[in-house]
Short mmCIF file of C-alpha atoms and ligand atoms in Angstrom, two decimals:
data_model
loop_
_atom_site.label_atom_id
_atom_site.label_comp_id
_atom_site.label_asym_id
_atom_site.label_seq_id
_atom_site.Cartn_x
_atom_site.Cartn_y
_atom_site.Cartn_z
CA MET A 142 7.93 -36.02 -45.01
CA ASN A 143 8.01 -35.04 -48.66
CA LEU A 144 11.45 -34.37 -50.20
CA MET A 145 11.52 -31.79 -53.00
CA ASP A 146 14.60 -31.74 -55.19
CA LEU A 147 15.03 -28.18 -56.44
CA LYS A 148 18.82 -28.35 -56.78
CA ASN A 149 18.87 -27.71 -60.50
CA ASN A 150 15.60 -25.95 -61.20
CA ILE A 151 13.37 -23.88 -59.00
CA ASP A 152 9.92 -25.37 -59.57
CA ILE A 153 7.48 -22.65 -58.51
CA GLU A 154 4.55 -25.05 -58.18
CA LYS A 155 6.50 -27.09 -55.64
CA ILE A 156 7.46 -23.98 -53.68
CA LYS A 157 3.78 -23.00 -53.60
CA GLU A 158 2.93 -26.46 -52.23
CA ALA A 159 5.51 -26.05 -49.44
CA ALA A 160 4.22 -22.50 -48.81
CA ASN A 161 0.73 -23.92 -48.31
CA ALA A 162 2.15 -26.22 -45.65
CA ILE A 163 3.68 -23.18 -43.91
CA LYS A 164 0.31 -21.41 -44.08
CA SER A 165 -1.43 -24.36 -42.48
CA GLY A 166 1.00 -24.44 -39.56
CA GLU A 167 3.42 -27.17 -40.67
CA LEU A 168 7.24 -27.20 -40.67
CA VAL A 169 9.37 -26.94 -43.82
CA ILE A 170 13.14 -27.29 -44.12
CA PHE A 171 14.50 -24.92 -46.78
CA PRO A 172 17.89 -23.71 -48.02
CA THR A 173 19.33 -20.24 -47.44
CA GLU A 174 22.71 -18.89 -48.52
CA THR A 175 24.11 -19.53 -45.02
CA VAL A 176 22.71 -22.83 -43.70
CA TYR A 177 19.41 -24.72 -44.02
CA GLY A 178 16.53 -23.46 -41.90
CA ILE A 179 13.65 -25.31 -40.27
CA GLY A 180 10.76 -22.93 -40.82
CA ALA A 181 7.23 -22.21 -39.66
CA ASN A 182 4.74 -19.35 -39.94
CA GLY A 183 6.42 -16.79 -37.68
CA LEU A 184 3.12 -15.27 -36.59
CA ASP A 185 1.57 -18.61 -35.56
CA GLY A 186 2.69 -19.39 -32.00
CA ASN A 187 1.66 -23.06 -32.14
CA ALA A 188 3.53 -23.68 -35.36
CA VAL A 189 6.63 -21.96 -33.98
CA ASN A 190 6.42 -24.00 -30.81
CA ASN A 191 6.73 -27.15 -32.94
CA ILE A 192 10.13 -25.95 -34.16
CA PHE A 193 11.37 -25.91 -30.56
CA ILE A 194 10.03 -29.45 -30.05
CA ALA A 195 11.54 -30.74 -33.33
CA LYS A 196 15.00 -29.35 -32.49
CA GLY A 197 14.93 -30.01 -28.77
CA ARG A 198 15.70 -26.30 -28.39
CA LYS A 199 15.44 -24.39 -25.11
CA ASN A 200 12.48 -21.98 -25.06
CA ASP A 201 14.54 -18.95 -24.07
CA ASN A 202 16.64 -19.15 -27.24
CA PRO A 203 14.91 -16.77 -29.70
CA LEU A 204 14.35 -17.41 -33.41
CA ILE A 205 15.07 -15.22 -36.43
CA LEU A 206 12.12 -14.07 -38.57
CA HIS A 207 12.89 -14.25 -42.29
CA ILE A 208 11.27 -11.75 -44.65
CA SER A 209 11.21 -11.49 -48.46
CA ASN A 210 10.73 -7.75 -48.84
CA ILE A 211 11.12 -4.65 -46.74
CA ASP A 212 7.33 -4.08 -46.54
CA MET A 213 7.07 -7.10 -44.24
CA LEU A 214 9.23 -5.33 -41.68
CA ASP A 215 6.50 -3.10 -40.25
CA ARG A 216 4.41 -6.14 -39.37
CA ILE A 217 7.06 -7.40 -36.96
CA ALA A 218 9.34 -4.54 -35.82
CA LYS A 219 9.04 -0.92 -34.67
CA ASN A 220 11.06 2.16 -33.58
CA ILE A 221 13.62 1.55 -36.33
CA ASN A 222 16.31 4.24 -36.48
CA GLU A 223 18.44 5.63 -39.28
CA LEU A 224 21.50 3.48 -38.59
CA GLU A 225 19.37 0.34 -38.51
CA TYR A 226 17.80 1.24 -41.89
CA LYS A 227 21.25 1.94 -43.30
CA LEU A 228 22.46 -1.51 -42.24
CA MET A 229 19.42 -3.28 -43.69
CA ASN A 230 19.71 -1.38 -46.98
CA ARG A 231 23.38 -2.24 -47.26
CA PHE A 232 23.33 -5.92 -46.29
CA TRP A 233 19.89 -7.26 -47.37
CA PRO A 234 19.20 -9.61 -48.91
CA GLY A 235 22.16 -11.34 -47.31
CA PRO A 236 23.74 -13.17 -44.36
CA PHE A 237 22.82 -10.42 -41.93
CA THR A 238 20.37 -10.47 -38.99
CA ILE A 239 19.39 -7.38 -37.05
CA VAL A 240 17.76 -7.38 -33.62
CA LEU A 241 14.96 -4.78 -33.47
CA ASP A 242 12.16 -3.79 -31.10
CA LYS A 243 9.36 -6.26 -31.69
CA ASN A 244 5.79 -5.55 -32.66
CA GLU A 245 2.82 -6.93 -30.68
CA SER A 246 1.93 -9.27 -33.57
CA VAL A 247 5.06 -11.39 -32.97
CA PRO A 248 4.21 -14.25 -30.60
CA SER A 249 6.41 -14.36 -27.50
CA VAL A 250 7.43 -17.95 -28.27
CA VAL A 251 9.40 -16.59 -31.29
CA THR A 252 11.48 -14.23 -29.20
CA GLY A 253 11.93 -16.29 -26.05
CA ASN A 254 9.86 -13.63 -24.25
CA LEU A 255 12.28 -10.82 -25.18
CA ASN A 256 10.84 -7.52 -26.40
CA THR A 257 13.19 -7.64 -29.40
CA VAL A 258 13.12 -9.74 -32.56
CA GLY A 259 15.89 -10.87 -34.91
CA VAL A 260 15.06 -10.20 -38.59
CA ARG A 261 16.81 -11.31 -41.77
CA MET A 262 16.18 -11.21 -45.52
CA PRO A 263 18.08 -14.19 -46.95
CA ALA A 264 19.83 -14.09 -50.35
CA ASN A 265 18.47 -17.34 -51.71
CA ASP A 266 15.76 -17.56 -54.39
CA ILE A 267 14.07 -20.65 -52.92
CA ALA A 268 13.91 -19.06 -49.48
CA LEU A 269 12.63 -15.73 -50.83
CA LYS A 270 9.91 -17.40 -52.94
CA LEU A 271 8.86 -19.63 -50.05
CA ILE A 272 8.41 -16.59 -47.80
CA GLU A 273 6.63 -14.62 -50.55
CA TYR A 274 4.09 -17.39 -51.30
CA SER A 275 3.60 -18.10 -47.59
CA ASN A 276 2.76 -14.39 -47.27
CA THR A 277 4.14 -14.33 -43.73
CA PRO A 278 7.52 -13.93 -42.05
CA ILE A 279 9.05 -17.38 -41.57
CA ALA A 280 10.61 -18.18 -38.20
CA ALA A 281 13.58 -20.42 -38.82
CA PRO A 282 16.54 -21.55 -36.76
CA SER A 283 19.31 -23.59 -38.36
CA ALA A 284 18.17 -27.07 -39.39
CA ASN A 285 19.83 -29.39 -36.88
CA ILE A 286 19.06 -30.99 -33.56
CA SER A 287 20.11 -28.48 -30.87
CA GLY A 288 23.80 -28.74 -30.05
CA LYS A 289 24.76 -30.28 -33.41
CA PRO A 290 26.48 -28.39 -36.23
CA SER A 291 24.04 -26.49 -38.47
CA GLY A 292 22.97 -28.32 -41.63
CA THR A 293 24.66 -27.14 -44.83
CA ASN A 294 23.30 -29.91 -47.07
CA VAL A 295 20.29 -32.22 -46.96
CA ALA A 296 22.27 -35.46 -46.59
CA ASP A 297 23.68 -34.25 -43.27
CA ILE A 298 20.29 -33.55 -41.66
CA ILE A 299 17.72 -35.79 -43.31
CA GLU A 300 18.05 -38.63 -40.80
CA GLU A 301 17.78 -36.45 -37.68
CA LEU A 302 14.85 -34.33 -38.92
CA LYS A 303 12.88 -36.28 -41.53
CA ASP A 304 10.14 -37.44 -39.17
CA LYS A 305 9.60 -33.97 -37.77
CA VAL A 306 8.71 -31.87 -40.81
CA ALA A 307 6.18 -31.87 -43.69
CA TYR A 308 8.66 -30.96 -46.44
CA ILE A 309 12.39 -30.79 -47.03
CA ILE A 310 13.41 -28.60 -49.97
CA ASP A 311 16.81 -29.62 -51.33
CA GLY A 312 18.59 -26.64 -52.88
CA GLY A 313 22.05 -28.25 -52.86
CA ASP A 314 25.02 -27.24 -50.72
CA THR A 315 24.61 -23.86 -49.06
CA LYS A 316 27.02 -21.22 -50.40
CA ILE A 317 28.44 -19.76 -47.21
CA GLY A 318 28.19 -22.58 -44.68
CA LEU A 319 28.16 -20.46 -41.49
CA GLU A 320 25.07 -18.78 -40.03
CA SER A 321 24.34 -15.08 -40.50
CA THR A 322 26.03 -12.23 -38.65
CA VAL A 323 23.70 -11.12 -35.82
CA VAL A 324 23.88 -7.48 -34.72
CA ARG A 325 22.03 -5.11 -32.46
CA VAL A 326 22.36 -1.35 -32.47
CA ILE A 327 22.74 0.09 -28.96
CA ASP A 328 23.42 3.82 -28.40
CA ASN A 329 24.26 4.19 -32.07
CA LYS A 330 26.95 1.49 -31.95
CA ILE A 331 26.71 -1.77 -33.91
CA HIS A 332 27.18 -4.69 -31.50
CA ILE A 333 28.12 -8.00 -33.12
CA LEU A 334 26.30 -10.71 -31.16
CA ARG A 335 27.28 -13.51 -33.53
CA PRO A 336 29.95 -13.06 -36.21
CA GLY A 337 29.34 -14.32 -39.75
CA PHE A 338 30.07 -13.70 -43.41
CA ILE A 339 29.32 -9.96 -43.00
CA THR A 340 32.47 -9.08 -41.11
CA LYS A 341 33.42 -6.51 -38.49
CA GLU A 342 35.41 -4.78 -41.23
CA ASP A 343 32.29 -4.62 -43.47
CA LEU A 344 30.22 -3.15 -40.62
CA GLU A 345 32.90 -0.56 -39.77
CA LYS A 346 32.19 1.07 -43.14
CA ILE A 347 28.71 1.92 -41.80
CA GLY A 348 29.36 2.83 -38.14
CA GLU A 349 31.19 2.17 -34.91
CA VAL A 350 31.38 -1.57 -34.12
CA VAL A 351 31.61 -3.40 -30.80
CA VAL A 352 32.33 -7.14 -30.78
CA ASP A 353 30.31 -8.67 -27.94
CA THR A 354 32.56 -10.32 -25.35
CA HIS A 355 30.83 -13.66 -25.85
CA VAL A 356 31.98 -13.95 -29.44
CA LEU A 357 35.34 -15.34 -28.30
CA ASN A 358 34.76 -15.97 -24.58
CA LYS A 359 32.74 -18.48 -22.66
CA VAL A 360 29.58 -17.26 -20.91
CA THR A 361 30.24 -17.13 -17.19
CA ASP A 362 27.39 -14.91 -16.05
CA ASP A 363 23.93 -15.43 -17.61
CA LYS A 364 22.84 -11.87 -16.83
CA GLU A 365 25.29 -10.27 -19.24
CA VAL A 366 24.05 -12.22 -22.24
CA LEU A 367 22.65 -10.12 -25.14
CA SER A 368 22.04 -13.14 -27.38
CA PRO A 369 20.64 -16.14 -25.48
CA GLY A 370 21.92 -18.61 -28.10
CA VAL A 371 25.50 -18.14 -26.90
CA LYS A 372 24.73 -19.84 -23.58
CA TYR A 373 24.20 -23.23 -25.10
CA LYS A 374 26.58 -25.98 -26.15
CA HIS A 375 26.89 -25.84 -29.88
CA TYR A 376 28.42 -27.49 -32.93
CA ALA A 377 30.06 -30.11 -30.74
CA PRO A 378 31.21 -33.48 -32.07
CA ASN A 379 31.16 -36.34 -29.54
CA THR A 380 34.89 -36.93 -29.95
CA LYS A 381 37.23 -34.83 -27.81
CA CYS A 382 38.54 -31.85 -29.77
CA ILE A 383 41.36 -29.38 -29.29
CA LEU A 384 41.88 -26.11 -31.17
CA ILE A 385 45.43 -24.88 -31.79
CA TYR A 386 46.46 -21.52 -33.17
CA SER A 387 49.56 -19.41 -33.56
CA LYS A 388 50.29 -16.42 -35.77
CA ASP A 389 53.44 -18.30 -36.68
CA ASN A 390 52.63 -21.29 -38.87
CA ASN A 391 55.68 -23.33 -37.81
CA SER A 392 54.96 -22.90 -34.10
CA MET A 393 51.39 -23.94 -34.75
CA ILE A 394 52.35 -27.07 -36.69
CA ASN A 395 54.92 -28.01 -34.02
CA LYS A 396 52.28 -27.81 -31.32
CA MET A 397 49.89 -29.92 -33.39
CA ILE A 398 52.63 -32.56 -33.87
CA GLU A 399 53.32 -32.54 -30.12
CA ILE A 400 49.64 -33.21 -29.33
CA GLU A 401 49.34 -35.80 -32.09
CA LYS A 402 52.16 -37.81 -30.48
CA GLN A 403 50.27 -38.05 -27.19
CA TYR A 404 47.40 -40.08 -28.65
CA ASP A 405 47.03 -43.48 -30.35
CA LYS A 406 44.50 -42.35 -32.87
CA SER A 407 44.25 -38.71 -33.82
CA ILE A 408 42.69 -36.81 -36.68
CA VAL A 409 44.00 -33.43 -37.72
CA LEU A 410 41.88 -30.83 -39.52
CA THR A 411 44.37 -28.59 -41.27
CA ARG A 412 45.13 -26.06 -43.97
CA ASN A 413 48.73 -27.30 -44.01
CA ILE A 414 48.21 -30.74 -45.49
CA ASN A 415 51.05 -30.20 -47.97
CA LEU A 416 53.50 -28.72 -45.47
CA TYR A 417 53.56 -31.50 -42.91
CA LYS A 418 52.51 -35.13 -43.08
CA PHE A 419 50.29 -35.72 -40.06
CA LYS A 420 49.34 -39.34 -39.34
CA ASN A 421 45.67 -38.80 -40.25
CA ALA A 422 44.80 -35.47 -41.75
CA ILE A 423 41.71 -34.02 -43.38
CA PRO A 424 42.03 -30.83 -45.43
CA MET A 425 39.75 -28.08 -44.11
CA GLY A 426 40.13 -25.85 -47.20
CA ASN A 427 42.68 -23.17 -47.98
CA THR A 428 40.87 -19.84 -47.96
CA LEU A 429 38.60 -18.63 -45.14
CA GLU A 430 35.65 -18.90 -47.57
CA GLU A 431 36.47 -22.56 -48.24
CA ILE A 432 36.85 -23.30 -44.54
CA SER A 433 33.53 -21.63 -43.70
CA HIS A 434 31.85 -23.63 -46.47
CA ASN A 435 33.30 -26.97 -45.25
CA ILE A 436 33.50 -26.71 -41.49
CA PHE A 437 30.05 -27.88 -40.34
CA ARG A 438 30.11 -30.87 -42.70
CA LEU A 439 33.58 -31.80 -41.39
CA LEU A 440 32.50 -31.44 -37.74
CA ARG A 441 29.63 -33.83 -38.48
CA GLU A 442 31.86 -36.39 -40.26
CA ILE A 443 34.51 -36.38 -37.62
CA ASP A 444 32.80 -38.76 -35.18
CA ASN A 445 32.83 -41.53 -37.79
CA TYR A 446 36.59 -41.95 -37.36
CA ASN A 447 36.40 -43.06 -33.72
CA ALA A 448 39.53 -41.09 -32.93
CA ASP A 449 40.85 -40.35 -29.42
CA ILE A 450 41.38 -36.71 -30.29
CA ILE A 451 40.54 -34.29 -33.06
CA ILE A 452 43.20 -31.61 -33.47
CA ILE A 453 41.76 -28.59 -35.24
CA GLU A 454 43.92 -25.86 -36.70
CA GLY A 455 42.73 -22.35 -35.88
CA VAL A 456 42.64 -19.39 -38.23
CA GLU A 457 43.43 -15.69 -37.92
CA ASN A 458 40.79 -13.71 -36.04
CA SER A 459 40.10 -11.09 -38.68
CA GLY A 460 37.56 -10.92 -41.51
CA LEU A 461 35.62 -14.15 -41.88
CA GLY A 462 38.18 -15.72 -39.51
CA LEU A 463 36.35 -14.23 -36.51
CA ALA A 464 33.20 -16.22 -37.36
CA ILE A 465 35.18 -19.41 -37.99
CA MET A 466 37.04 -19.11 -34.66
CA ASN A 467 33.75 -18.38 -32.83
CA ARG A 468 32.29 -21.67 -34.14
CA LEU A 469 35.51 -23.66 -33.57
CA LEU A 470 35.90 -22.43 -29.98
CA ARG A 471 32.41 -23.60 -29.23
CA ALA A 472 32.83 -26.90 -31.11
CA THR A 473 35.90 -27.64 -28.97
CA SER A 474 34.17 -26.46 -25.76
CA TYR A 475 36.90 -23.79 -25.43
CA ASN A 476 39.66 -26.42 -25.26
CA TYR A 477 42.10 -24.06 -26.95
CA ILE A 478 45.86 -23.54 -27.06
CA TYR A 479 47.27 -20.27 -28.33
CA VAL A 480 50.97 -20.65 -29.09
CA GLU A 481 53.04 -17.48 -28.81
CA GLU A 482 55.41 -16.89 -31.70
CA THR A 483 58.78 -18.45 -30.96
CA CYS A 484 60.80 -16.42 -33.43
O1 LIG B 566 21.99 -17.85 -41.06
C1 LIG B 566 21.18 -17.92 -40.14
O2 LIG B 566 21.03 -17.00 -39.30
C2 LIG B 566 20.32 -19.18 -40.03
C3 LIG B 566 19.44 -19.27 -41.28
C4 LIG B 566 18.46 -20.40 -41.24
O3 LIG B 566 18.80 -18.04 -41.48
N1 LIG B 566 19.55 -19.19 -38.84
C5 LIG B 566 20.10 -19.39 -37.60
O4 LIG B 566 19.19 -19.39 -36.58
O5 LIG B 566 21.28 -19.56 -37.44
P1 LIG B 566 19.54 -19.93 -35.11
O6 LIG B 566 18.23 -19.96 -34.43
O7 LIG B 566 20.29 -21.18 -35.20
O8 LIG B 566 20.39 -18.79 -34.47
C6 LIG B 566 19.79 -17.55 -34.13
C7 LIG B 566 20.71 -16.73 -33.29
C8 LIG B 566 20.81 -17.28 -31.88
O9 LIG B 566 22.14 -17.17 -31.44
C9 LIG B 566 19.88 -16.34 -31.10
O10 LIG B 566 20.25 -16.21 -29.75
C10 LIG B 566 20.04 -15.03 -31.85
O11 LIG B 566 20.19 -15.40 -33.20
N2 LIG B 566 18.84 -14.19 -31.72
C11 LIG B 566 17.64 -14.34 -32.31
N3 LIG B 566 16.75 -13.42 -31.88
C12 LIG B 566 17.40 -12.64 -31.01
C13 LIG B 566 17.03 -11.52 -30.18
N4 LIG B 566 15.81 -11.03 -30.19
N5 LIG B 566 17.98 -10.99 -29.38
C14 LIG B 566 19.24 -11.49 -29.36
N6 LIG B 566 19.64 -12.55 -30.10
C15 LIG B 566 18.74 -13.13 -30.90
MG1 LIG B 567 21.55 -22.79 -34.73
#
């Protein structure tokens, strides 16, 4: 593996070198504005298959194709309607993935045999240049071993992936920290399959929005699943975790204190570090943007403490909070307490 440090300057020659690796069927880890991706030529079935092997990912979990300009779209998708174009025009480049009817040129390994394909144009100069010089859509899931939190910086993922790829491009910490919003338009309604930085409220400015039931609920029946990724265990630390939330901050803190008392060694992830002195607390950030930026790094660090329990404070379900709660529910395997307001 060759590590390229492009944190402070985007060296075009180096990006071209990595693009050549993509062209010849190798894997490259690269930054996007959401999380790092582990990429391959999206039109080369063998190369894409190596992504699944590197991650230990199930074959029915489809990948997103990343494009650098709208002209690439016709190579991979068809039957695009007005609402879909509107969404792409509004949110690209950006943390937004749209599921479209796939073209014959897209190998079935990319889409887990579905007849649709997820497409995204990332808002990151390294990613856009890499795609442009590769002259092909790049298939890229988040850079992490399947089940682990997505990589938001190179230090977090280098050990688990360094032997599996030709290049790692270090572009520093990713800006957003949570993966893109995934949507699919069905009967002229925008279905959110995975929430992200582009929120329900943002999408409502364009059309009618439906939040898929699996965004906040466990999958109980495989047949209902619109986005296969939601079936799998995700983001989970090895330590037992519990998620606590109440609209009333005092009720929430009281519940967290009650749980803390039941264990010898607990760690609390909280926004309220100044309001109450927990035995062992780690600040998760104050704003939803800060929390989204920090959360995957924190979930990775958490196992180092050898705690008996990790108590994680929930956030409100609106705006970016919906995406954060979606990831936290899955990280805690739906071990969740919602405390009704007591006053
Ligand atoms: O921000 C992101 O989206 C990052 C960066 C690297 O772009 N990528 C990412 O990829 O998070 P991944 O593979 O970890 O997650 C892709 C999600 C999965 O939940 C998958 O089920 C869904 O997108 N998806 C992809 N293609 C789909 C399709 N054709 N139909 C339904 N869901 C699809
Ligand atoms: Mg992922």
